[in-house]
Each structure stands twice: as C-alpha cells, then as structure tokens.
Amino acid sequence: MANKTTMKIPRLAVIISCWNYERYVAQAIRSVASQANEDCELIVVDDGSTDASWAVIQREGVRCYRTKNNGARSACLYGLSRTNAPFVLFLDADDELEPGAIDTIIENLDEGVAKLQFPLTRIDQSGNVISGPVPKLGAFRDRHLTESVLRTGVYTSPPTSGNVFRRDLCSLLEEVDYEQWVDGVMLFAAPFWGDVVSLSKPLGRYRIHDRNDSGLGRLPDATLLRKEISRFIARMAHLSKILARSGAGLKLVPAEQTYFYLERSFYLAIAEGRRASAADAIRLIWRLWAGYHPINSKVELTCFLLLTAVLPNRLARQSIAYRLDAGERSVRGFLQAVFASGPR
C-alpha cells in the first residue's frame, strides 16, 4: 500500500491585499518571502488594480490571485479562503515586515492566543524612517483589555499590519457590511475571544504617503472625520451584538459617550469652520481623565485640547494637523507648526 504524504498546514498565513500599489507591493512581498519560514505561507490578492500592480505581483513568483475590485475586506476574505493556517496577518501592500519578524511572531503563538500585536516603525514613500515605533506598546499577555473595551470602546492597538489574528476571530469579517477594512471589529472583539499577546519590539514598517486614508499630516478633513465617526458607531453596534451573543451579560459603553467619538466630533467642528463649545471641550477632557491614558499623556492632551478650543479656526486646524502628524512631536515643534507657519 502506497504511503500517503500529509502536507503540513503552516501555522501562520500572511495575506497581502493590493489595490493600485504597484510602487510598493513588491517590497511588501519580498519582506515576507525573504524570511523563508516553512511554518508561514504568503498569499497575495490583487483587488482588481487598474495600474501595473498585477504584473508586478506576478513577477515576484509568489502564490497570487486576482479578483474583481470589491475592497480590502473582500480581498482579505478571498485570501483567507485559500489558506487553512490557524493564524493570519493581513499585511497592507504599502507596508513591510522587518527581518526576523515571522520567527518572532510564530514563537509567541499558541491556541490560547486570539490576537498578537506589535508596533510599527513609520517610514516615508522612499522607506526612510520618520518616527519611532507606534504605538508604544508594553510586553504582556492577558485579557485585561476587555475592561478597556467595555468602558471606552478601544484599547491601544497598531494599524492593520501590526496584528495577527486567530482564524476563528476572522469569521467576524463575514458579518461586516459597514466598511471595507479589516482592522475594525476584530481588534476590539479579540480580548473576549482569548489572550492578547503584545510585543514591544517593532516588527513591521508602516508607510506614510499621500494615499493614506488616515489623513496623517494633513489639515483635518470634515468628510474623512464624518466617515470615521460613522464607522466607529457602526463598529460599536456590531461589537455590542457580538457581546450579546456570548450570553455573559457584558455591556458596552454607548459610542456617543466614548473619548474617540467626542474627540473626533471636536475635530469635526473645527474642520467645518465652527468653534468647539466650552461644554464639548470640558466633556472631552473629563472623558480623557476617566480613561486609561498615562498621566503625562493626559496632561499633554488636556493642554492641547484647551489651547485648540480657544485658537482662531485657522490655527486650530493647524494644531490638529500637528497632533495627528506622523513625525516626532515636541512643544517647540507644535509652536512652530501652529504659529510660525503660514496658511496651509
């Protein structure tokens, strides 16, 4: 009787979804493929790009697929259907993994882990480092983040490329009909599904360029802010339903009472040319101090919010742009950006 060879299922799958990133996608692919770890498989999905991305991807000689353009979430779900790996990292096509990252990630994975996270070093379009690791993460493993999510709706977490999800958690993506991204409800449901492992060492690079949806470094955009607020409300409603299904009686804070909602609403008023009311500023600061931010961060943010609230609109918008910028921040830099620069 002939022996049957059982193919080993890789422990980790890295799925790169690409839409019109011909300039960066090869670097993203190589950052993974060059690590050659047999316990990791790479899958690239081109989301109906209209530039040369598909040709670039094919030249890299990796396992790849091309789908009709339907957004990043759809492309990631397609890639997920092509792997049985128990853990998945969705790497944006304009980002990269650091050498040795895959070994470190796999060493910290086991069946009790719902999500693993690590900081990302910010780089510019040419790959030059523009800031240290973000966000600053402590090294830990536990589920204490559930309390933060229930009270605030969030916890400190990196962008998409800094997260590894257990496969069963990814099933939540199939329920999402309110956004096209994957770094939403899964991030904040994770602590309720198992342990969150946080690493303090940056294992990836997050590229800042003119097509980032975050709007980093630009004056606050009212349209973008309204979308962020709408997305947050929908995500919180979805998360509430997920928690209700657990039967544990867990109650999530209403979206409108969270720091994120109040902060983005504060920014939106200024972006629309209005002055944020004193009541809005006080409510935002109160929520800030009721949260889990370190004391020094609370003091800095309080000063920023109070100053921004009283500045003329043009200067207030520059204040917000500096606060959300990708580079290193300082008091001197803030003063120069807000008071020494001309109209932007």
CSV table of C-alpha atoms in Angstrom, one decimal:
chain,number,residue,atom,x,y,z
A,1,MET,CA,0.0,0.0,0.0
A,2,ALA,CA,1.5,3.3,-1.0
A,3,ASN,CA,2.4,5.8,1.7
A,4,LYS,CA,0.3,9.0,1.8
A,5,THR,CA,2.1,12.2,2.3
A,6,THR,CA,0.3,14.5,4.7
A,7,MET,CA,1.0,18.1,3.9
A,8,LYS,CA,1.8,20.2,6.9
A,9,ILE,CA,-0.5,23.2,7.4
A,10,PRO,CA,1.5,26.3,8.0
A,11,ARG,CA,0.9,27.9,11.4
A,12,LEU,CA,0.8,31.5,10.0
A,13,ALA,CA,-0.6,32.9,6.8
A,14,VAL,CA,0.4,36.4,5.6
A,15,ILE,CA,-2.2,37.8,3.2
A,16,ILE,CA,-1.3,40.8,1.2
A,17,SER,CA,-4.2,42.6,-0.4
A,18,CYS,CA,-3.3,45.1,-3.1
A,19,TRP,CA,-5.2,47.8,-5.0
A,20,ASN,CA,-3.1,50.1,-7.2
A,21,TYR,CA,0.1,49.9,-5.2
A,22,GLU,CA,2.5,49.0,-8.0
A,23,ARG,CA,5.1,51.2,-6.4
A,24,TYR,CA,5.2,49.4,-3.1
A,25,VAL,CA,3.7,45.9,-3.4
A,26,ALA,CA,7.0,44.2,-4.5
A,27,GLN,CA,8.7,45.4,-1.3
A,28,ALA,CA,5.9,44.1,0.8
A,29,ILE,CA,6.1,40.7,-0.9
A,30,ARG,CA,9.9,40.5,-0.5
A,31,SER,CA,9.8,41.5,3.1
A,32,VAL,CA,7.8,38.3,3.8
A,33,ALA,CA,9.2,35.9,1.1
A,34,SER,CA,12.8,36.7,2.1
A,35,GLN,CA,12.2,35.2,5.6
A,36,ALA,CA,11.6,31.8,4.1
A,37,ASN,CA,9.9,30.2,7.2
A,38,GLU,CA,8.3,26.9,6.3
A,39,ASP,CA,5.7,27.5,9.0
A,40,CYS,CA,4.4,30.6,7.2
A,41,GLU,CA,2.7,30.9,3.8
A,42,LEU,CA,2.3,34.0,1.7
A,43,ILE,CA,-0.8,34.7,-0.3
A,44,VAL,CA,-1.2,37.9,-2.4
A,45,VAL,CA,-4.6,39.1,-3.7
A,46,ASP,CA,-4.9,41.8,-6.3
A,47,ASP,CA,-8.2,43.6,-5.8
A,48,GLY,CA,-8.8,44.5,-9.4
A,49,SER,CA,-6.0,47.0,-9.7
A,50,THR,CA,-6.0,49.3,-12.7
A,51,ASP,CA,-2.3,50.1,-12.6
A,52,ALA,CA,0.6,47.7,-13.1
A,53,SER,CA,0.2,46.0,-9.7
A,54,TRP,CA,-0.9,42.6,-11.1
A,55,ALA,CA,2.1,42.4,-13.4
A,56,VAL,CA,4.5,43.4,-10.5
A,57,ILE,CA,3.0,40.7,-8.3
A,58,GLN,CA,3.3,38.0,-10.9
A,59,ARG,CA,7.0,38.8,-11.4
A,60,GLU,CA,7.6,38.0,-7.8
A,61,GLY,CA,6.8,34.4,-8.3
A,62,VAL,CA,4.5,34.0,-5.3
A,63,ARG,CA,1.1,32.4,-4.8
A,64,CYS,CA,-1.3,35.1,-6.0
A,65,TYR,CA,-4.8,35.7,-7.2
A,66,ARG,CA,-6.7,38.4,-8.9
A,67,THR,CA,-10.3,39.4,-8.1
A,68,LYS,CA,-12.8,41.9,-9.2
A,69,ASN,CA,-12.4,45.2,-7.2
A,70,ASN,CA,-14.6,45.0,-4.2
A,71,GLY,CA,-12.5,46.5,-1.4
A,72,ALA,CA,-9.8,45.3,1.0
A,73,ARG,CA,-12.2,43.3,3.3
A,74,SER,CA,-13.4,41.3,0.3
A,75,ALA,CA,-9.9,40.7,-1.0
A,76,CYS,CA,-8.7,39.6,2.5
A,77,LEU,CA,-11.7,37.2,2.9
A,78,TYR,CA,-10.8,35.7,-0.5
A,79,GLY,CA,-7.2,35.2,0.6
A,80,LEU,CA,-8.5,33.7,3.9
A,81,SER,CA,-10.5,31.1,1.9
A,82,ARG,CA,-7.2,30.0,0.2
A,83,THR,CA,-5.5,29.0,3.5
A,84,ASN,CA,-6.2,26.8,6.5
A,85,ALA,CA,-3.5,28.4,8.7
A,86,PRO,CA,-4.7,28.9,12.3
A,87,PHE,CA,-3.3,32.4,12.4
A,88,VAL,CA,-3.5,35.2,9.9
A,89,LEU,CA,-1.6,38.5,9.4
A,90,PHE,CA,-3.2,40.9,6.9
A,91,LEU,CA,-0.3,43.0,5.6
A,92,ASP,CA,-1.1,46.1,3.7
A,93,ALA,CA,0.6,46.3,0.3
A,94,ASP,CA,2.3,49.5,1.1
A,95,ASP,CA,3.8,48.2,4.4
A,96,GLU,CA,6.6,45.7,5.2
A,97,LEU,CA,7.7,43.2,7.8
A,98,GLU,CA,11.1,43.6,9.5
A,99,PRO,CA,13.7,40.8,9.0
A,100,GLY,CA,13.1,38.1,11.6
A,101,ALA,CA,9.5,39.2,12.3
A,102,ILE,CA,7.9,35.9,11.2
A,103,ASP,CA,10.1,33.8,13.5
A,104,THR,CA,9.3,36.1,16.5
A,105,ILE,CA,5.6,36.0,15.7
A,106,ILE,CA,5.4,32.2,15.4
A,107,GLU,CA,7.3,31.8,18.6
A,108,ASN,CA,4.6,33.6,20.5
A,109,LEU,CA,1.5,31.9,19.1
A,110,ASP,CA,-0.5,29.1,20.6
A,111,GLU,CA,-4.1,28.1,20.6
A,112,GLY,CA,-4.9,30.4,23.6
A,113,VAL,CA,-3.9,33.5,21.7
A,114,ALA,CA,-6.7,35.4,20.0
A,115,LYS,CA,-4.5,38.3,18.8
A,116,LEU,CA,-0.9,39.2,18.7
A,117,GLN,CA,0.2,42.8,18.2
A,118,PHE,CA,3.4,44.7,17.7
A,119,PRO,CA,4.5,48.3,17.0
A,120,LEU,CA,5.3,49.6,13.5
A,121,THR,CA,8.1,52.0,12.5
A,122,ARG,CA,6.8,54.8,10.4
A,123,ILE,CA,8.5,55.2,7.0
A,124,ASP,CA,8.1,57.6,4.1
A,125,GLN,CA,7.5,56.9,0.5
A,126,SER,CA,11.2,56.1,0.0
A,127,GLY,CA,11.5,53.9,3.0
A,128,ASN,CA,13.2,56.4,5.3
A,129,VAL,CA,12.3,56.2,8.9
A,130,ILE,CA,10.2,59.3,10.0
A,131,SER,CA,9.3,58.3,13.6
A,132,GLY,CA,10.0,55.7,16.3
A,133,PRO,CA,7.7,52.7,17.0
A,134,VAL,CA,4.0,53.4,17.0
A,135,PRO,CA,2.0,52.9,19.1
A,136,LYS,CA,4.2,52.4,22.1
A,137,LEU,CA,3.3,49.0,23.4
A,138,GLY,CA,4.2,47.2,26.6
A,139,ALA,CA,5.0,43.5,26.5
A,140,PHE,CA,2.2,41.4,28.1
A,141,ARG,CA,-0.1,38.5,27.6
A,142,ASP,CA,-3.6,38.6,29.2
A,143,ARG,CA,-7.2,39.5,28.8
A,144,HIS,CA,-7.3,42.7,30.9
A,145,LEU,CA,-8.1,44.7,27.8
A,146,THR,CA,-11.8,43.6,28.0
A,147,GLU,CA,-12.3,46.2,30.7
A,148,SER,CA,-10.9,49.0,28.5
A,149,VAL,CA,-13.1,48.0,25.6
A,150,LEU,CA,-16.2,47.9,27.7
A,151,ARG,CA,-15.5,51.3,29.3
A,152,THR,CA,-14.1,53.1,26.3
A,153,GLY,CA,-14.7,51.0,23.1
A,154,VAL,CA,-11.0,50.9,22.3
A,155,TYR,CA,-7.5,50.0,23.6
A,156,THR,CA,-4.1,50.8,22.3
A,157,SER,CA,-3.6,48.8,19.1
A,158,PRO,CA,-1.4,49.2,15.9
A,159,PRO,CA,-2.7,49.6,12.4
A,160,THR,CA,-3.7,46.5,10.3
A,161,SER,CA,-0.2,45.3,9.5
A,162,GLY,CA,0.8,45.1,13.2
A,163,ASN,CA,-1.8,42.5,14.1
A,164,VAL,CA,-2.0,38.7,13.9
A,165,PHE,CA,-5.5,37.2,14.4
A,166,ARG,CA,-6.6,33.7,15.2
A,167,ARG,CA,-8.5,32.2,12.4
A,168,ASP,CA,-11.9,31.8,14.2
A,169,LEU,CA,-11.8,35.5,15.1
A,170,CYS,CA,-11.5,36.3,11.3
A,171,SER,CA,-15.0,34.8,10.8
A,172,LEU,CA,-16.3,38.2,12.1
A,173,LEU,CA,-15.2,39.8,8.9
A,174,GLU,CA,-18.1,38.0,7.1
A,175,GLU,CA,-20.6,40.0,9.2
A,176,VAL,CA,-19.1,43.4,8.4
A,177,ASP,CA,-21.2,45.3,5.9
A,178,TYR,CA,-20.4,48.9,7.0
A,179,GLU,CA,-16.8,49.2,6.0
A,180,GLN,CA,-14.2,47.7,3.6
A,181,TRP,CA,-11.3,47.5,6.1
A,182,VAL,CA,-10.2,44.6,8.3
A,183,ASP,CA,-8.8,46.5,11.3
A,184,GLY,CA,-12.1,47.2,12.9
A,185,VAL,CA,-14.3,45.0,15.0
A,186,MET,CA,-11.8,42.1,15.1
A,187,LEU,CA,-9.3,44.2,17.0
A,188,PHE,CA,-11.8,45.0,19.8
A,189,ALA,CA,-13.5,41.7,19.9
A,190,ALA,CA,-10.2,39.9,20.3
A,191,PRO,CA,-9.8,40.2,24.1
A,192,PHE,CA,-13.2,38.5,24.6
A,193,TRP,CA,-12.1,35.5,22.4
A,194,GLY,CA,-8.8,34.8,24.1
A,195,ASP,CA,-5.4,36.2,25.2
A,196,VAL,CA,-3.9,39.2,23.6
A,197,VAL,CA,-0.2,39.0,23.2
A,198,SER,CA,1.5,42.4,23.0
A,199,LEU,CA,5.2,42.7,21.9
A,200,SER,CA,7.1,45.9,22.5
A,201,LYS,CA,9.6,45.4,19.6
A,202,PRO,CA,8.6,46.9,16.2
A,203,LEU,CA,8.3,44.0,13.7
A,204,GLY,CA,6.9,46.0,10.8
A,205,ARG,CA,7.1,49.2,8.9
A,206,TYR,CA,4.0,51.5,8.3
A,207,ARG,CA,4.4,53.6,5.2
A,208,ILE,CA,3.1,57.2,5.3
A,209,HIS,CA,2.3,58.7,1.8
A,210,ASP,CA,-0.3,60.8,0.0
A,211,ARG,CA,-2.8,57.9,-0.3
A,212,ASN,CA,-3.1,57.0,3.4
A,213,ASP,CA,-6.7,57.0,4.4
A,214,SER,CA,-5.7,58.2,7.9
A,215,GLY,CA,-5.0,61.7,6.6
A,216,LEU,CA,-1.9,61.9,8.7
A,217,GLY,CA,-0.1,65.2,8.5
A,218,ARG,CA,-2.9,67.0,6.6
A,219,LEU,CA,-5.3,69.6,7.8
A,220,PRO,CA,-8.4,68.0,9.3
A,221,ASP,CA,-10.9,66.9,6.6
A,222,ALA,CA,-14.5,67.1,7.5
A,223,THR,CA,-15.6,64.4,5.1
A,224,LEU,CA,-12.9,61.9,6.4
A,225,LEU,CA,-13.9,62.8,10.0
A,226,ARG,CA,-17.6,62.1,9.4
A,227,LYS,CA,-16.7,58.8,7.9
A,228,GLU,CA,-14.5,57.9,10.9
A,229,ILE,CA,-17.4,58.8,13.3
A,230,SER,CA,-19.9,56.8,11.3
A,231,ARG,CA,-17.6,53.8,11.0
A,232,PHE,CA,-17.0,53.9,14.8
A,233,ILE,CA,-20.7,54.0,15.6
A,234,ALA,CA,-21.4,51.0,13.3
A,235,ARG,CA,-18.5,49.1,14.7
A,236,MET,CA,-19.6,49.7,18.3
A,237,ALA,CA,-23.1,48.5,17.4
A,238,HIS,CA,-21.7,45.4,15.8
A,239,LEU,CA,-19.5,44.7,18.8
A,240,SER,CA,-22.5,45.1,21.1
A,241,LYS,CA,-24.3,42.3,19.1
A,242,ILE,CA,-21.2,40.1,19.3
A,243,LEU,CA,-21.1,40.5,23.1
A,244,ALA,CA,-24.8,39.9,23.4
A,245,ARG,CA,-24.4,36.6,21.6
A,246,SER,CA,-21.9,35.5,24.3
A,247,GLY,CA,-24.6,35.4,26.9
A,248,ALA,CA,-22.2,36.8,29.5
A,249,GLY,CA,-24.3,39.9,30.1
A,250,LEU,CA,-21.4,42.3,29.2
A,251,LYS,CA,-22.5,45.9,28.5
A,252,LEU,CA,-20.6,48.1,26.1
A,253,VAL,CA,-20.4,51.9,26.6
A,254,PRO,CA,-22.6,53.8,24.2
A,255,ALA,CA,-20.5,55.1,21.3
A,256,GLU,CA,-21.5,58.7,21.9
A,257,GLN,CA,-20.0,58.6,25.4
A,258,THR,CA,-16.5,57.5,24.4
A,259,TYR,CA,-13.4,59.6,24.1
A,260,PHE,CA,-12.9,58.6,20.5
A,261,TYR,CA,-16.3,59.8,19.5
A,262,LEU,CA,-16.1,63.0,21.4
A,263,GLU,CA,-12.5,63.7,20.2
A,264,ARG,CA,-13.5,63.2,16.5
A,265,SER,CA,-16.6,65.3,17.0
A,266,PHE,CA,-14.4,68.1,18.5
A,267,TYR,CA,-12.1,67.9,15.4
A,268,LEU,CA,-15.1,67.8,13.1
A,269,ALA,CA,-16.5,71.1,14.5
A,270,ILE,CA,-13.2,72.8,13.8
A,271,ALA,CA,-12.8,71.2,10.4
A,272,GLU,CA,-16.2,72.6,9.4
A,273,GLY,CA,-15.2,76.1,10.4
A,274,ARG,CA,-17.1,76.1,13.7
A,275,ARG,CA,-15.7,76.7,17.2
A,276,ALA,CA,-16.0,73.8,19.6
A,277,SER,CA,-18.1,74.8,22.5
A,278,ALA,CA,-16.7,75.0,26.0
A,279,ALA,CA,-19.1,72.3,27.1
A,280,ASP,CA,-17.8,70.0,24.4
A,281,ALA,CA,-14.2,70.6,25.4
A,282,ILE,CA,-15.0,70.0,29.1
A,283,ARG,CA,-16.9,66.8,28.4
A,284,LEU,CA,-14.0,65.6,26.2
A,285,ILE,CA,-11.4,66.4,28.9
A,286,TRP,CA,-13.5,64.7,31.5
A,287,ARG,CA,-13.7,61.5,29.4
A,288,LEU,CA,-9.9,61.7,28.8
A,289,TRP,CA,-9.2,61.7,32.5
A,290,ALA,CA,-11.7,58.8,33.1
A,291,GLY,CA,-9.8,56.7,30.6
A,292,TYR,CA,-6.6,54.6,30.7
A,293,HIS,CA,-4.1,57.1,29.3
A,294,PRO,CA,-0.8,57.6,31.3
A,295,ILE,CA,-0.9,60.7,33.5
A,296,ASN,CA,1.7,62.6,31.4
A,297,SER,CA,-0.4,61.9,28.2
A,298,LYS,CA,-3.5,63.2,30.0
A,299,VAL,CA,-1.7,66.4,30.9
A,300,GLU,CA,-0.3,66.9,27.4
A,301,LEU,CA,-3.7,66.2,25.8
A,302,THR,CA,-5.6,68.5,28.2
A,303,CYS,CA,-3.2,71.4,27.3
A,304,PHE,CA,-3.6,70.6,23.6
A,305,LEU,CA,-7.4,70.5,23.8
A,306,LEU,CA,-7.8,73.7,25.8
A,307,LEU,CA,-5.4,75.6,23.5
A,308,THR,CA,-7.1,74.3,20.4
A,309,ALA,CA,-10.5,75.2,21.7
A,310,VAL,CA,-9.6,78.9,22.1
A,311,LEU,CA,-7.5,79.4,19.0
A,312,PRO,CA,-8.9,81.0,15.8
A,313,ASN,CA,-10.1,78.4,13.4
A,314,ARG,CA,-7.2,78.5,11.0
A,315,LEU,CA,-4.7,78.0,13.9
A,316,ALA,CA,-6.9,75.4,15.5
A,317,ARG,CA,-6.9,73.4,12.3
A,318,GLN,CA,-3.1,73.5,12.1
A,319,SER,CA,-3.0,72.5,15.8
A,320,ILE,CA,-5.0,69.3,15.0
A,321,ALA,CA,-2.9,68.6,11.9
A,322,TYR,CA,0.3,68.7,14.0
A,323,ARG,CA,-1.3,66.5,16.7
A,324,LEU,CA,-2.2,63.8,14.1
A,325,ASP,CA,1.1,64.1,12.2
A,326,ALA,CA,3.3,61.1,11.7
A,327,GLY,CA,6.6,62.6,12.9
A,328,GLU,CA,8.0,63.1,16.3
A,329,ARG,CA,6.3,65.8,18.3
A,330,SER,CA,7.6,68.4,20.8
A,331,VAL,CA,6.4,71.7,22.3
A,332,ARG,CA,8.8,73.6,20.1
A,333,GLY,CA,7.6,71.7,17.0
A,334,PHE,CA,4.0,72.4,18.0
A,335,LEU,CA,4.6,76.2,18.4
A,336,GLN,CA,6.4,76.3,15.0
A,337,ALA,CA,3.7,74.3,13.2
A,338,VAL,CA,0.8,76.4,14.6
A,339,PHE,CA,2.2,79.9,15.0
A,340,ALA,CA,5.2,80.2,12.7
A,341,SER,CA,3.8,78.6,9.6
A,342,GLY,CA,1.6,80.4,7.1
A,343,PRO,CA,-1.8,79.4,5.9
A,344,ARG,CA,-1.9,75.8,4.8
